[in-house]
Tab-separated table of C-alpha atoms in Angstrom:
chain	number	residue	atom	x	y	z
A	1	UNK	CA	67.181	-55.121	69.190
A	2	UNK	CA	69.292	-56.488	66.382
A	3	UNK	CA	70.824	-54.043	63.987
A	4	UNK	CA	71.923	-54.597	60.415
A	5	UNK	CA	74.199	-57.592	60.122
A	6	UNK	CA	76.549	-58.513	57.315
A	7	UNK	CA	78.469	-61.658	56.517
A	8	UNK	CA	81.179	-62.536	56.131
A	9	UNK	CA	82.977	-59.720	57.914
A	10	UNK	CA	86.149	-60.436	55.978
A	11	UNK	CA	86.603	-62.112	52.620
A	12	UNK	CA	89.801	-62.826	50.730
A	13	UNK	CA	89.382	-63.838	47.099
A	14	UNK	CA	91.783	-64.664	44.329
A	15	UNK	CA	91.434	-62.541	41.233
A	16	UNK	CA	88.801	-64.061	38.985
A	17	UNK	CA	86.784	-65.705	41.735
A	18	UNK	CA	83.123	-64.977	42.351
A	19	UNK	CA	82.033	-63.708	45.776
A	20	UNK	CA	78.674	-63.277	47.500
A	21	UNK	CA	78.149	-60.830	50.345
A	22	UNK	CA	75.085	-61.056	52.552
A	23	UNK	CA	73.095	-58.351	54.318
A	24	UNK	CA	70.392	-58.905	56.940
A	25	UNK	CA	68.538	-55.606	57.391
A	26	UNK	CA	66.591	-54.548	60.435
A	27	UNK	CA	63.285	-56.405	60.476
A	28	UNK	CA	60.535	-54.424	58.776
A	29	UNK	CA	62.849	-51.989	57.023
A	30	UNK	CA	61.552	-51.465	53.535
A	31	UNK	CA	64.575	-49.744	52.035
A	32	UNK	CA	67.983	-51.349	51.614
A	33	UNK	CA	71.137	-49.755	50.240
A	34	UNK	CA	74.559	-51.054	49.284
A	35	UNK	CA	77.641	-48.825	49.380
A	36	UNK	CA	81.288	-49.404	48.497
A	37	UNK	CA	84.026	-47.771	50.546
A	38	UNK	CA	87.582	-47.707	49.258
A	39	UNK	CA	90.405	-47.195	51.723
A	40	UNK	CA	90.525	-43.605	52.965
A	41	UNK	CA	87.412	-42.571	51.064
A	42	UNK	CA	83.792	-41.977	51.978
A	43	UNK	CA	81.212	-44.628	51.093
A	44	UNK	CA	79.862	-44.554	47.541
A	45	UNK	CA	76.358	-45.638	46.590
A	46	UNK	CA	75.965	-48.841	44.611
A	47	UNK	CA	72.291	-49.799	44.543
A	48	UNK	CA	68.935	-49.429	46.316
A	49	UNK	CA	65.977	-51.734	46.945
A	50	UNK	CA	62.469	-50.953	48.078
A	51	UNK	CA	61.175	-54.284	49.307
A	52	UNK	CA	62.163	-56.740	46.559
A	53	UNK	CA	62.288	-54.153	43.790
A	54	UNK	CA	65.673	-52.820	42.759
A	55	UNK	CA	64.812	-49.204	42.048
A	56	UNK	CA	68.265	-47.760	41.498
A	57	UNK	CA	71.393	-49.558	40.375
A	58	UNK	CA	73.133	-46.555	38.908
A	59	UNK	CA	76.148	-46.926	41.195
A	60	UNK	CA	77.111	-50.458	40.237
A	61	UNK	CA	80.550	-50.059	38.635
A	62	UNK	CA	80.250	-52.823	36.060
A	63	UNK	CA	78.088	-55.701	34.922
A	64	UNK	CA	80.187	-57.949	37.148
A	65	UNK	CA	78.241	-56.549	40.098
A	66	UNK	CA	74.790	-57.924	40.771
A	67	UNK	CA	72.462	-57.485	43.747
A	68	UNK	CA	69.227	-59.152	44.686
A	69	UNK	CA	66.638	-59.111	47.446
A	70	UNK	CA	64.162	-61.766	46.334
A	71	UNK	CA	61.841	-61.761	49.350
A	72	UNK	CA	62.234	-58.164	50.352
A	73	UNK	CA	64.375	-58.936	53.378
A	74	UNK	CA	67.869	-60.426	53.089
A	75	UNK	CA	69.985	-59.068	50.250
A	76	UNK	CA	73.016	-60.476	48.491
A	77	UNK	CA	75.631	-58.535	46.566
A	78	UNK	CA	77.467	-60.730	44.098
A	79	UNK	CA	80.680	-59.836	42.351
A	80	UNK	CA	81.739	-62.027	39.475
A	81	UNK	CA	85.304	-62.468	38.263
A	82	UNK	CA	86.700	-60.251	41.013
A	83	UNK	CA	89.468	-57.775	40.183
A	84	UNK	CA	91.968	-56.100	42.486
A	85	UNK	CA	90.135	-52.792	42.161
A	86	UNK	CA	87.098	-54.439	43.782
A	87	UNK	CA	88.985	-54.531	47.091
A	88	UNK	CA	86.968	-52.354	49.465
A	89	UNK	CA	84.554	-52.437	52.366
A	90	UNK	CA	81.002	-53.156	51.256
A	91	UNK	CA	78.409	-51.551	53.497
A	92	UNK	CA	74.731	-52.334	53.708
A	93	UNK	CA	72.156	-49.956	55.191
A	94	UNK	CA	68.432	-50.190	55.790
A	95	UNK	CA	65.772	-47.632	56.590
A	96	UNK	CA	62.067	-47.045	57.041
A	97	UNK	CA	60.314	-44.554	54.819
A	98	UNK	CA	59.608	-41.328	56.634
A	99	UNK	CA	60.684	-37.770	57.135
A	100	UNK	CA	63.947	-38.547	58.926
A	101	UNK	CA	65.057	-41.303	56.572
A	102	UNK	CA	67.800	-42.317	58.932
A	103	UNK	CA	69.868	-45.098	57.431
A	104	UNK	CA	71.150	-47.804	59.753
A	105	UNK	CA	74.427	-49.286	58.610
A	106	UNK	CA	75.905	-52.707	59.145
A	107	UNK	CA	79.573	-53.209	60.051
A	108	UNK	CA	80.515	-53.941	56.451
A	109	UNK	CA	82.344	-56.741	54.676
A	110	UNK	CA	86.011	-56.103	53.925
A	111	UNK	CA	86.836	-57.716	50.586
A	112	UNK	CA	90.450	-58.198	49.608
A	113	UNK	CA	91.185	-59.445	46.111
A	114	UNK	CA	94.684	-60.850	45.630
B	1	UNK	CA	72.292	-33.083	45.858
B	2	UNK	CA	74.282	-30.027	46.832
B	3	UNK	CA	78.011	-30.367	47.357
B	4	UNK	CA	79.505	-29.937	50.821
B	5	UNK	CA	82.984	-28.827	51.891
B	6	UNK	CA	84.570	-29.868	55.174
B	7	UNK	CA	88.082	-29.527	56.618
B	8	UNK	CA	89.959	-32.814	56.241
B	9	UNK	CA	90.969	-33.053	59.889
B	10	UNK	CA	90.514	-31.462	63.290
B	11	UNK	CA	91.771	-32.023	66.818
B	12	UNK	CA	89.970	-31.367	70.071
B	13	UNK	CA	90.854	-31.895	73.721
B	14	UNK	CA	88.801	-34.355	75.713
B	15	UNK	CA	86.034	-32.635	77.641
B	16	UNK	CA	85.984	-29.580	75.394
B	17	UNK	CA	83.380	-28.755	72.789
B	18	UNK	CA	84.160	-29.952	69.275
B	19	UNK	CA	82.844	-27.652	66.542
B	20	UNK	CA	82.835	-29.159	63.060
B	21	UNK	CA	82.090	-26.782	60.173
B	22	UNK	CA	80.482	-27.566	56.845
B	23	UNK	CA	79.923	-25.339	53.816
B	24	UNK	CA	76.991	-26.038	51.494
B	25	UNK	CA	76.575	-22.821	49.551
B	26	UNK	CA	74.478	-24.402	46.755
B	27	UNK	CA	71.880	-25.943	49.074
B	28	UNK	CA	68.323	-25.873	47.738
B	29	UNK	CA	65.244	-24.846	49.679
B	30	UNK	CA	63.986	-28.409	50.131
B	31	UNK	CA	67.328	-29.901	51.115
B	32	UNK	CA	68.195	-30.851	54.676
B	33	UNK	CA	71.614	-30.983	56.311
B	34	UNK	CA	72.446	-34.435	57.713
B	35	UNK	CA	75.434	-35.473	59.792
B	36	UNK	CA	76.764	-39.002	60.076
B	37	UNK	CA	79.945	-40.250	61.685
B	38	UNK	CA	82.032	-43.343	61.130
B	39	UNK	CA	84.113	-44.787	63.913
B	40	UNK	CA	87.038	-46.920	62.809
B	41	UNK	CA	85.986	-50.336	61.448
B	42	UNK	CA	82.293	-49.587	61.865
B	43	UNK	CA	79.522	-48.495	59.514
B	44	UNK	CA	78.398	-44.860	59.473
B	45	UNK	CA	76.038	-43.763	62.228
B	46	UNK	CA	73.349	-41.094	61.964
B	47	UNK	CA	73.844	-38.144	64.321
B	48	UNK	CA	71.393	-35.375	63.543
B	49	UNK	CA	69.699	-33.480	60.734
B	50	UNK	CA	68.016	-30.090	60.228
B	51	UNK	CA	66.398	-27.816	57.680
B	52	UNK	CA	66.834	-24.237	58.902
B	53	UNK	CA	66.304	-24.213	62.645
B	54	UNK	CA	68.969	-25.219	65.109
B	55	UNK	CA	68.535	-28.762	66.342
B	56	UNK	CA	69.725	-30.616	69.437
B	57	UNK	CA	69.549	-34.245	70.471
B	58	UNK	CA	71.331	-36.485	72.923
B	59	UNK	CA	74.381	-36.745	70.691
B	60	UNK	CA	74.973	-33.256	69.341
B	61	UNK	CA	73.706	-29.835	68.323
B	62	UNK	CA	73.378	-28.545	64.783
B	63	UNK	CA	73.648	-24.849	64.076
B	64	UNK	CA	72.572	-23.730	60.590
B	65	UNK	CA	73.265	-20.176	59.437
B	66	UNK	CA	70.344	-17.996	58.465
B	67	UNK	CA	71.234	-18.132	54.766
B	68	UNK	CA	71.649	-21.947	55.121
B	69	UNK	CA	74.952	-21.853	53.265
B	70	UNK	CA	76.890	-23.341	56.147
B	71	UNK	CA	76.391	-25.260	59.353
B	72	UNK	CA	78.297	-26.415	62.433
B	73	UNK	CA	77.995	-29.684	64.290
B	74	UNK	CA	78.744	-29.282	67.977
B	75	UNK	CA	79.742	-32.113	70.304
B	76	UNK	CA	79.430	-30.300	73.643
B	77	UNK	CA	81.751	-32.434	75.775
B	78	UNK	CA	83.916	-34.531	73.507
B	79	UNK	CA	85.138	-37.910	74.735
B	80	UNK	CA	87.758	-40.243	73.304
B	81	UNK	CA	84.932	-42.332	71.843
B	82	UNK	CA	83.958	-39.390	69.625
B	83	UNK	CA	87.113	-39.890	67.559
B	84	UNK	CA	85.731	-40.638	64.087
B	85	UNK	CA	85.230	-39.320	60.563
B	86	UNK	CA	82.279	-36.925	60.457
B	87	UNK	CA	80.307	-36.514	57.238
B	88	UNK	CA	78.093	-33.555	56.385
B	89	UNK	CA	75.506	-34.488	53.741
B	90	UNK	CA	72.877	-32.371	52.030
B	91	UNK	CA	69.819	-34.074	50.595
B	92	UNK	CA	66.066	-33.944	50.329
B	93	UNK	CA	64.345	-35.698	53.223
B	94	UNK	CA	61.279	-37.180	51.567
B	95	UNK	CA	61.488	-40.614	50.072
B	96	UNK	CA	64.287	-43.094	50.342
B	97	UNK	CA	67.365	-41.335	49.142
B	98	UNK	CA	70.898	-42.519	48.743
B	99	UNK	CA	73.512	-40.750	50.822
B	100	UNK	CA	76.271	-38.938	48.938
B	101	UNK	CA	79.308	-38.908	51.198
B	102	UNK	CA	82.250	-36.568	50.711
B	103	UNK	CA	85.634	-36.995	52.338
B	104	UNK	CA	84.407	-35.892	55.747
B	105	UNK	CA	86.391	-34.484	58.659
B	106	UNK	CA	88.618	-36.791	60.657
B	107	UNK	CA	88.122	-35.642	64.258
B	108	UNK	CA	90.691	-36.739	66.817
B	109	UNK	CA	89.912	-36.278	70.491
B	110	UNK	CA	93.102	-36.014	72.514
B	111	UNK	CA	93.357	-36.959	76.210
């Protein structure tokens, strides 16, 4: 079966440009997470959706970061006016509610801001 | 979530058992120990989790000390494909919970 997919896999943006990163979770997965991973570091939580509701956005680093999941399936992470410090891999994960709570991760989108 | 401490790197010979330690001395009674790994250029992958009993699945074994302050992930017969960064994470199991990753252990399997 299909896993979590993300697009694009690689994105190069000039400083100040807006970018949109897409995540297609596993079908039927209620929960969706976004993480940011800087080079050489572990992933860091950005935001969490349960269906279409954004229940936790405490990890978003600034108001330039915005995420949505309007129909409770596909999610988009948007970064406005990109800065060099936004360069990172952006990972999406989805999961079903339950005792294990295993999160299934996509391959990530590597964003490079020049 | 409780903090975890892992060695930054380890080496293991192919075919031998790889034993990855993790300290979590402030773990709470309702917190589980989870292990994920991240192979280069891929997203993290769930391996195993446990509360207080030892656990085994097709990927690995998890040994948790009786006082639950530390644990060891065991890959019984390491292969080159097990080269990855391994993350030990402590969290409650119920409900959708974000994962708090540390620096992990970079495990290199040598031929």
